[in-house]
């Protein structure tokens, strides 16, 4: 068995045919992790006992001839912002060092019930704040396709683990691009489901009105399989939707001919790398050949997306992160003389520079004298950005854009310049603010061999159409698996 070419689909068929076992798949991945992780730093902890127990359970089901669930024996990795009982959950922060959640988040429970084998927890930017994985308190992750480059962030470990075959698929989270951007940088598929599609119960919150959980996979079909398992209403998350969950895999068979593909002019302006522009244009040509109708559209408020995002995300973060006070979770500063001294010393020692910067920005934006000027204004502009997308989706079924303005950059290249780092989120944050679904699919590489991703954005709760277009894009690429 070659784990380099293993997908959810091929693992399921191999298991059903008795050609391999869940235990063998888990062991092969642990060997790969032992070989690759020292240079990539994707995994922060391994949950070997739990994984092998689950693998044995699946193997017993297979031996008994029981029907196998959709992710039976599939080895997965989990971003370290999700609660998994008995496994550390650091969120990439020192302040949560030693914290073990006493429960499973909903997605974890659903994946395991579907037969998945959870290998361990994956590195990320601290509290998912970042675009390069350089903000992790546990060291940066390296891009498996070019070790001197960043894997993207904040779900850098999740993207790198799939790219380096240290998992068949992984979970990440995306607040302003953290699934789509690292997927593009590492050359894998990454999907952002519609806000409300997947329960956030058990996710360590960054910005609650924006945070979403989604899969990284090697193929579009695998992303469809993962979403089907993860999606659906959950009484434990008040924002989770009751919208019916279609059979995404079955829907992939519906041809894309006749679909209208919108190309928003604002996503092709100054600052876009010429090789990325050419790759997206080539993708549009391929979709045209597949029978799609390509149309120019306009999203006129796009230039306000970054400032709007960084006001709302930091405001919500400043409130969410107030709970890390040295009393309830993880780290506690010694030698504090009063309660407020304990808070101050714990938070000073436990949070990194980027997290502190965002708490300061967010606290300022929410303060009594400035609330209307910043937070309220940002919420109003968020409505305008959402209306841009709703208007565009009157004319087209999906939008196709770049994911990032540049290919993966070198470690250290932007880490001293937070504004340059924020500006690189230009193509991802508007969809986050609007709550629509999106995904990144690998298209061709740069001349230097660096991956390029194409972004496909879909209507609220219409992941099925987005996945069909993604599947057509993937089908038109030279085969890598
Ligand atoms: N890069 C963006 C930020 O730093 C997005 C992060 C995310 O999606 N979690 O906030």
mmCIF file of C-alpha atoms in Angstrom, residues 145-417:
data_model
loop_
_atom_site.group_PDB
_atom_site.id
_atom_site.type_symbol
_atom_site.label_atom_id
_atom_site.label_comp_id
_atom_site.label_asym_id
_atom_site.label_seq_id
_atom_site.Cartn_x
_atom_site.Cartn_y
_atom_site.Cartn_z
ATOM 1 C CA UNK A 145 6.630 21.429 -1.014
ATOM 2 C CA UNK A 146 9.476 23.900 -0.212
ATOM 3 C CA UNK A 147 10.967 23.641 3.270
ATOM 4 C CA UNK A 148 12.255 27.239 3.342
ATOM 5 C CA UNK A 149 8.696 28.528 2.835
ATOM 6 C CA UNK A 150 5.687 28.920 5.120
ATOM 7 C CA UNK A 151 2.783 26.480 4.780
ATOM 8 C CA UNK A 152 0.316 29.341 5.273
ATOM 9 C CA UNK A 153 -1.834 29.782 8.327
ATOM 10 C CA UNK A 154 -3.413 29.606 10.602
ATOM 11 C CA UNK A 155 -4.108 25.926 9.807
ATOM 12 C CA UNK A 156 -0.531 25.391 8.584
ATOM 13 C CA UNK A 157 -0.087 22.055 10.344
ATOM 14 C CA UNK A 158 -3.362 20.731 8.896
ATOM 15 C CA UNK A 159 -2.391 21.622 5.315
ATOM 16 C CA UNK A 160 1.195 20.407 5.694
ATOM 17 C CA UNK A 161 0.143 17.074 7.212
ATOM 18 C CA UNK A 162 -1.971 16.252 4.144
ATOM 19 C CA UNK A 163 0.679 17.532 1.707
ATOM 20 C CA UNK A 164 3.356 15.388 3.409
ATOM 21 C CA UNK A 165 1.047 12.326 3.627
ATOM 22 C CA UNK A 166 1.070 12.344 7.425
ATOM 23 C CA UNK A 167 -2.749 12.009 7.285
ATOM 24 C CA UNK A 168 -5.236 11.171 4.551
ATOM 25 C CA UNK A 169 -7.247 14.251 5.536
ATOM 26 C CA UNK A 170 -7.286 16.767 8.377
ATOM 27 C CA UNK A 171 -9.534 19.332 10.015
ATOM 28 C CA UNK A 172 -8.701 22.999 10.056
ATOM 29 C CA UNK A 173 -10.565 26.174 10.920
ATOM 30 C CA UNK A 174 -11.076 29.290 8.839
ATOM 31 C CA UNK A 175 -11.979 32.680 10.303
ATOM 32 C CA UNK A 176 -10.576 34.855 7.515
ATOM 33 C CA UNK A 177 -8.840 32.397 5.203
ATOM 34 C CA UNK A 178 -7.091 29.877 7.429
ATOM 35 C CA UNK A 179 -8.242 26.821 5.482
ATOM 36 C CA UNK A 180 -8.223 28.201 1.942
ATOM 37 C CA UNK A 181 -4.848 29.993 2.151
ATOM 38 C CA UNK A 182 -2.747 27.130 3.614
ATOM 39 C CA UNK A 183 -4.452 24.706 1.215
ATOM 40 C CA UNK A 184 -3.308 26.932 -1.662
ATOM 41 C CA UNK A 185 0.229 27.255 -0.254
ATOM 42 C CA UNK A 186 0.626 23.488 0.274
ATOM 43 C CA UNK A 187 -1.118 22.291 -2.909
ATOM 44 C CA UNK A 188 -4.039 20.443 -1.289
ATOM 45 C CA UNK A 189 -7.820 20.855 -1.284
ATOM 46 C CA UNK A 190 -9.268 22.981 1.554
ATOM 47 C CA UNK A 191 -12.932 23.750 2.152
ATOM 48 C CA UNK A 192 -14.719 26.454 4.118
ATOM 49 C CA UNK A 193 -18.330 25.356 4.645
ATOM 50 C CA UNK A 194 -21.109 27.975 4.925
ATOM 51 C CA UNK A 195 -21.307 29.598 8.372
ATOM 52 C CA UNK A 196 -23.712 27.416 10.368
ATOM 53 C CA UNK A 197 -23.216 24.300 8.239
ATOM 54 C CA UNK A 198 -20.841 22.606 10.690
ATOM 55 C CA UNK A 199 -21.204 22.805 14.470
ATOM 56 C CA UNK A 200 -18.546 24.815 16.317
ATOM 57 C CA UNK A 201 -19.173 23.043 19.629
ATOM 58 C CA UNK A 202 -15.730 22.187 20.995
ATOM 59 C CA UNK A 203 -13.850 24.777 18.944
ATOM 60 C CA UNK A 204 -11.674 27.170 20.953
ATOM 61 C CA UNK A 205 -13.154 30.484 19.812
ATOM 62 C CA UNK A 206 -11.217 33.209 18.003
ATOM 63 C CA UNK A 207 -13.993 35.325 16.407
ATOM 64 C CA UNK A 208 -17.303 33.563 16.911
ATOM 65 C CA UNK A 209 -19.270 35.212 14.080
ATOM 66 C CA UNK A 210 -16.560 34.166 11.614
ATOM 67 C CA UNK A 211 -15.035 30.891 12.895
ATOM 68 C CA UNK A 212 -15.769 27.778 10.833
ATOM 69 C CA UNK A 213 -14.431 24.225 10.757
ATOM 70 C CA UNK A 214 -13.626 22.489 7.468
ATOM 71 C CA UNK A 215 -11.574 19.702 5.899
ATOM 72 C CA UNK A 216 -8.222 19.487 4.109
ATOM 73 C CA UNK A 217 -8.069 16.600 1.664
ATOM 74 C CA UNK A 218 -6.112 15.324 -1.333
ATOM 75 C CA UNK A 219 -9.165 15.323 -3.619
ATOM 76 C CA UNK A 220 -12.435 17.206 -4.060
ATOM 77 C CA UNK A 221 -14.356 13.950 -3.701
ATOM 78 C CA UNK A 222 -12.780 13.383 -0.283
ATOM 79 C CA UNK A 223 -13.807 16.914 0.751
ATOM 80 C CA UNK A 224 -17.392 16.041 -0.222
ATOM 81 C CA UNK A 225 -17.218 12.847 1.880
ATOM 82 C CA UNK A 226 -15.830 14.723 4.901
ATOM 83 C CA UNK A 227 -18.450 17.486 4.707
ATOM 84 C CA UNK A 228 -21.302 14.989 4.578
ATOM 85 C CA UNK A 229 -20.091 13.465 7.859
ATOM 86 C CA UNK A 230 -19.385 16.788 9.603
ATOM 87 C CA UNK A 231 -22.413 18.840 8.513
ATOM 88 C CA UNK A 232 -25.847 19.141 10.029
ATOM 89 C CA UNK A 233 -27.719 20.654 12.917
ATOM 90 C CA UNK A 234 -26.326 20.351 16.425
ATOM 91 C CA UNK A 235 -28.332 21.448 19.471
ATOM 92 C CA UNK A 236 -25.020 22.246 21.207
ATOM 93 C CA UNK A 237 -24.282 25.157 18.807
ATOM 94 C CA UNK A 238 -27.029 27.789 18.633
ATOM 95 C CA UNK A 239 -25.665 29.042 15.281
ATOM 96 C CA UNK A 240 -25.736 25.633 13.621
ATOM 97 C CA UNK A 241 -28.258 25.441 10.796
ATOM 98 C CA UNK A 242 -31.181 23.073 10.263
ATOM 99 C CA UNK A 243 -30.720 23.279 6.480
ATOM 100 C CA UNK A 244 -30.843 19.769 4.990
ATOM 101 C CA UNK A 245 -27.478 18.163 4.180
ATOM 102 C CA UNK A 246 -27.376 16.860 0.597
ATOM 103 C CA UNK A 247 -25.379 13.866 -0.581
ATOM 104 C CA UNK A 248 -22.386 15.877 -1.773
ATOM 105 C CA UNK A 249 -20.582 12.891 -3.294
ATOM 106 C CA UNK A 250 -23.600 11.834 -5.362
ATOM 107 C CA UNK A 251 -24.053 15.435 -6.562
ATOM 108 C CA UNK A 252 -20.523 15.451 -8.009
ATOM 109 C CA UNK A 253 -21.831 13.352 -10.889
ATOM 110 C CA UNK A 254 -24.040 16.211 -12.175
ATOM 111 C CA UNK A 255 -22.172 17.869 -15.066
ATOM 112 C CA UNK A 256 -21.137 21.521 -14.775
ATOM 113 C CA UNK A 257 -22.183 22.444 -18.317
ATOM 114 C CA UNK A 258 -24.491 25.438 -18.216
ATOM 115 C CA UNK A 259 -23.348 26.683 -14.806
ATOM 116 C CA UNK A 260 -22.575 30.409 -14.685
ATOM 117 C CA UNK A 261 -19.145 31.252 -13.286
ATOM 118 C CA UNK A 262 -18.592 34.831 -12.107
ATOM 119 C CA UNK A 263 -15.195 36.511 -12.218
ATOM 120 C CA UNK A 264 -15.118 39.505 -9.844
ATOM 121 C CA UNK A 265 -12.935 42.212 -11.347
ATOM 122 C CA UNK A 266 -11.865 43.485 -7.903
ATOM 123 C CA UNK A 267 -9.960 40.219 -7.318
ATOM 124 C CA UNK A 268 -7.641 40.708 -10.281
ATOM 125 C CA UNK A 269 -6.201 44.148 -9.512
ATOM 126 C CA UNK A 270 -2.798 45.481 -8.557
ATOM 127 C CA UNK A 271 -0.563 43.257 -6.461
ATOM 128 C CA UNK A 272 -1.687 39.951 -7.995
ATOM 129 C CA UNK A 273 1.278 37.791 -8.948
ATOM 130 C CA UNK A 274 1.347 37.343 -12.764
ATOM 131 C CA UNK A 275 1.801 33.567 -12.567
ATOM 132 C CA UNK A 276 -1.246 33.287 -10.309
ATOM 133 C CA UNK A 277 -3.270 35.493 -12.652
ATOM 134 C CA UNK A 278 -2.288 33.279 -15.600
ATOM 135 C CA UNK A 279 -3.140 30.100 -13.676
ATOM 136 C CA UNK A 280 -6.630 31.397 -12.786
ATOM 137 C CA UNK A 281 -7.223 32.475 -16.390
ATOM 138 C CA UNK A 282 -6.219 29.019 -17.571
ATOM 139 C CA UNK A 283 -8.656 27.485 -15.073
ATOM 140 C CA UNK A 284 -11.442 29.726 -16.409
ATOM 141 C CA UNK A 285 -10.638 28.540 -19.939
ATOM 142 C CA UNK A 286 -10.923 24.931 -18.799
ATOM 143 C CA UNK A 287 -14.288 25.627 -17.176
ATOM 144 C CA UNK A 288 -15.433 27.297 -20.388
ATOM 145 C CA UNK A 289 -14.427 24.153 -22.286
ATOM 146 C CA UNK A 290 -16.444 22.096 -19.801
ATOM 147 C CA UNK A 291 -19.511 24.106 -20.805
ATOM 148 C CA UNK A 292 -19.615 26.784 -18.085
ATOM 149 C CA UNK A 293 -20.588 30.312 -18.965
ATOM 150 C CA UNK A 294 -17.963 32.776 -17.710
ATOM 151 C CA UNK A 295 -19.255 36.201 -16.714
ATOM 152 C CA UNK A 296 -17.572 39.327 -15.323
ATOM 153 C CA UNK A 297 -19.130 40.519 -12.083
ATOM 154 C CA UNK A 298 -18.393 43.307 -9.608
ATOM 155 C CA UNK A 299 -18.143 43.202 -5.806
ATOM 156 C CA UNK A 300 -17.775 46.949 -5.312
ATOM 157 C CA UNK A 301 -17.068 47.037 -1.545
ATOM 158 C CA UNK A 302 -14.166 44.564 -1.716
ATOM 159 C CA UNK A 303 -11.562 47.170 -0.781
ATOM 160 C CA UNK A 304 -13.173 47.578 2.654
ATOM 161 C CA UNK A 305 -12.953 43.865 3.457
ATOM 162 C CA UNK A 306 -9.560 43.829 5.201
ATOM 163 C CA UNK A 307 -10.157 46.771 7.564
ATOM 164 C CA UNK A 308 -13.671 45.473 8.295
ATOM 165 C CA UNK A 309 -12.372 41.990 9.039
ATOM 166 C CA UNK A 310 -9.557 43.182 11.300
ATOM 167 C CA UNK A 311 -11.959 45.339 13.362
ATOM 168 C CA UNK A 312 -14.586 42.601 13.805
ATOM 169 C CA UNK A 313 -12.155 39.706 14.287
ATOM 170 C CA UNK A 314 -10.046 41.535 16.874
ATOM 171 C CA UNK A 315 -13.122 42.840 18.723
ATOM 172 C CA UNK A 316 -14.584 39.357 19.052
ATOM 173 C CA UNK A 317 -11.176 37.911 19.939
ATOM 174 C CA UNK A 318 -10.658 40.417 22.751
ATOM 175 C CA UNK A 319 -13.920 39.262 24.285
ATOM 176 C CA UNK A 320 -13.402 35.516 23.674
ATOM 177 C CA UNK A 321 -9.862 35.508 25.056
ATOM 178 C CA UNK A 322 -10.890 37.165 28.325
ATOM 179 C CA UNK A 323 -11.540 33.663 29.689
ATOM 180 C CA UNK A 324 -7.819 32.823 29.766
ATOM 181 C CA UNK A 325 -7.118 34.287 33.159
ATOM 182 C CA UNK A 326 -4.985 31.750 34.998
ATOM 183 C CA UNK A 327 -7.978 30.494 36.979
ATOM 184 C CA UNK A 328 -9.899 28.237 34.624
ATOM 185 C CA UNK A 329 -7.501 26.743 32.067
ATOM 186 C CA UNK A 330 -3.860 25.844 31.522
ATOM 187 C CA UNK A 331 -1.094 28.184 32.613
ATOM 188 C CA UNK A 332 -1.157 30.032 35.957
ATOM 189 C CA UNK A 333 1.487 32.582 36.899
ATOM 190 C CA UNK A 334 3.236 31.953 40.216
ATOM 191 C CA UNK A 335 3.903 34.707 42.702
ATOM 192 C CA UNK A 336 0.825 36.806 42.061
ATOM 193 C CA UNK A 337 -0.148 38.935 45.040
ATOM 194 C CA UNK A 338 -3.735 39.835 44.083
ATOM 195 C CA UNK A 339 -6.359 38.497 41.686
ATOM 196 C CA UNK A 340 -5.731 41.183 39.078
ATOM 197 C CA UNK A 341 -1.997 40.597 39.440
ATOM 198 C CA UNK A 342 -2.666 36.898 38.695
ATOM 199 C CA UNK A 343 -4.617 37.821 35.542
ATOM 200 C CA UNK A 344 -1.955 40.268 34.395
ATOM 201 C CA UNK A 345 1.021 37.989 34.994
ATOM 202 C CA UNK A 346 -0.653 34.908 33.497
ATOM 203 C CA UNK A 347 -1.751 36.742 30.361
ATOM 204 C CA UNK A 348 1.594 38.467 29.970
ATOM 205 C CA UNK A 349 3.505 35.173 30.191
ATOM 206 C CA UNK A 350 0.962 33.068 28.296
ATOM 207 C CA UNK A 351 0.030 35.098 25.211
ATOM 208 C CA UNK A 352 2.377 35.795 22.295
ATOM 209 C CA UNK A 353 2.920 39.168 20.608
ATOM 210 C CA UNK A 354 0.280 38.804 17.868
ATOM 211 C CA UNK A 355 -2.424 37.731 20.312
ATOM 212 C CA UNK A 356 -1.615 40.678 22.587
ATOM 213 C CA UNK A 357 -1.708 43.057 19.612
ATOM 214 C CA UNK A 358 -5.165 41.809 18.660
ATOM 215 C CA UNK A 359 -6.547 41.961 22.197
ATOM 216 C CA UNK A 360 -5.376 45.597 22.365
ATOM 217 C CA UNK A 361 -6.879 46.476 18.975
ATOM 218 C CA UNK A 362 -10.156 44.720 19.759
ATOM 219 C CA UNK A 363 -10.507 46.207 23.226
ATOM 220 C CA UNK A 364 -9.986 49.653 21.738
ATOM 221 C CA UNK A 365 -12.576 49.070 18.983
ATOM 222 C CA UNK A 366 -15.139 47.970 21.590
ATOM 223 C CA UNK A 367 -14.473 50.737 24.126
ATOM 224 C CA UNK A 368 -17.399 53.040 24.950
ATOM 225 C CA UNK A 369 -16.125 56.120 23.126
ATOM 226 C CA UNK A 370 -15.171 54.292 19.923
ATOM 227 C CA UNK A 371 -17.731 51.493 19.600
ATOM 228 C CA UNK A 372 -19.916 53.356 17.075
ATOM 229 C CA UNK A 373 -16.976 54.574 15.016
ATOM 230 C CA UNK A 374 -15.304 51.163 14.701
ATOM 231 C CA UNK A 375 -17.273 48.072 15.651
ATOM 232 C CA UNK A 376 -20.716 49.330 14.629
ATOM 233 C CA UNK A 377 -19.371 50.825 11.404
ATOM 234 C CA UNK A 378 -17.564 47.577 10.594
ATOM 235 C CA UNK A 379 -20.803 45.616 11.094
ATOM 236 C CA UNK A 380 -22.562 47.985 8.681
ATOM 237 C CA UNK A 381 -19.846 47.547 6.052
ATOM 238 C CA UNK A 382 -20.076 43.785 6.605
ATOM 239 C CA UNK A 383 -23.708 43.996 5.480
ATOM 240 C CA UNK A 384 -22.649 45.871 2.330
ATOM 241 C CA UNK A 385 -20.022 43.218 1.564
ATOM 242 C CA UNK A 386 -22.630 40.475 2.027
ATOM 243 C CA UNK A 387 -25.055 42.290 -0.287
ATOM 244 C CA UNK A 388 -22.331 42.462 -2.953
ATOM 245 C CA UNK A 389 -22.154 38.663 -2.945
ATOM 246 C CA UNK A 390 -25.949 38.209 -2.863
ATOM 247 C CA UNK A 391 -26.274 40.523 -5.871
ATOM 248 C CA UNK A 392 -23.547 38.657 -7.771
ATOM 249 C CA UNK A 393 -25.215 35.323 -7.001
ATOM 250 C CA UNK A 394 -28.374 36.575 -8.729
ATOM 251 C CA UNK A 395 -26.408 36.373 -11.974
ATOM 252 C CA UNK A 396 -23.947 33.537 -11.408
ATOM 253 C CA UNK A 397 -23.803 30.186 -9.577
ATOM 254 C CA UNK A 398 -20.230 30.393 -8.269
ATOM 255 C CA UNK A 399 -17.340 32.856 -8.271
ATOM 256 C CA UNK A 400 -13.781 31.972 -9.266
ATOM 257 C CA UNK A 401 -10.851 34.017 -7.920
ATOM 258 C CA UNK A 402 -7.271 33.665 -6.710
ATOM 259 C CA UNK A 403 -6.849 32.505 -3.077
ATOM 260 C CA UNK A 404 -3.727 34.554 -2.375
ATOM 261 C CA UNK A 405 -1.956 37.417 -4.142
ATOM 262 C CA UNK A 406 1.422 35.596 -4.055
ATOM 263 C CA UNK A 407 2.793 32.053 -3.883
ATOM 264 C CA UNK A 408 4.020 30.820 -0.457
ATOM 265 C CA UNK A 409 6.592 33.227 0.969
ATOM 266 C CA UNK A 410 9.787 32.438 2.864
ATOM 267 C CA UNK A 411 9.843 31.945 6.632
ATOM 268 C CA UNK A 412 10.631 35.305 8.243
ATOM 269 C CA UNK A 413 9.770 37.293 5.120
ATOM 270 C CA UNK A 414 6.682 39.009 6.553
ATOM 271 C CA UNK A 415 6.853 38.129 10.242
ATOM 272 C CA UNK A 416 8.096 41.585 11.321
ATOM 273 C CA UNK A 417 5.420 43.439 9.391
#
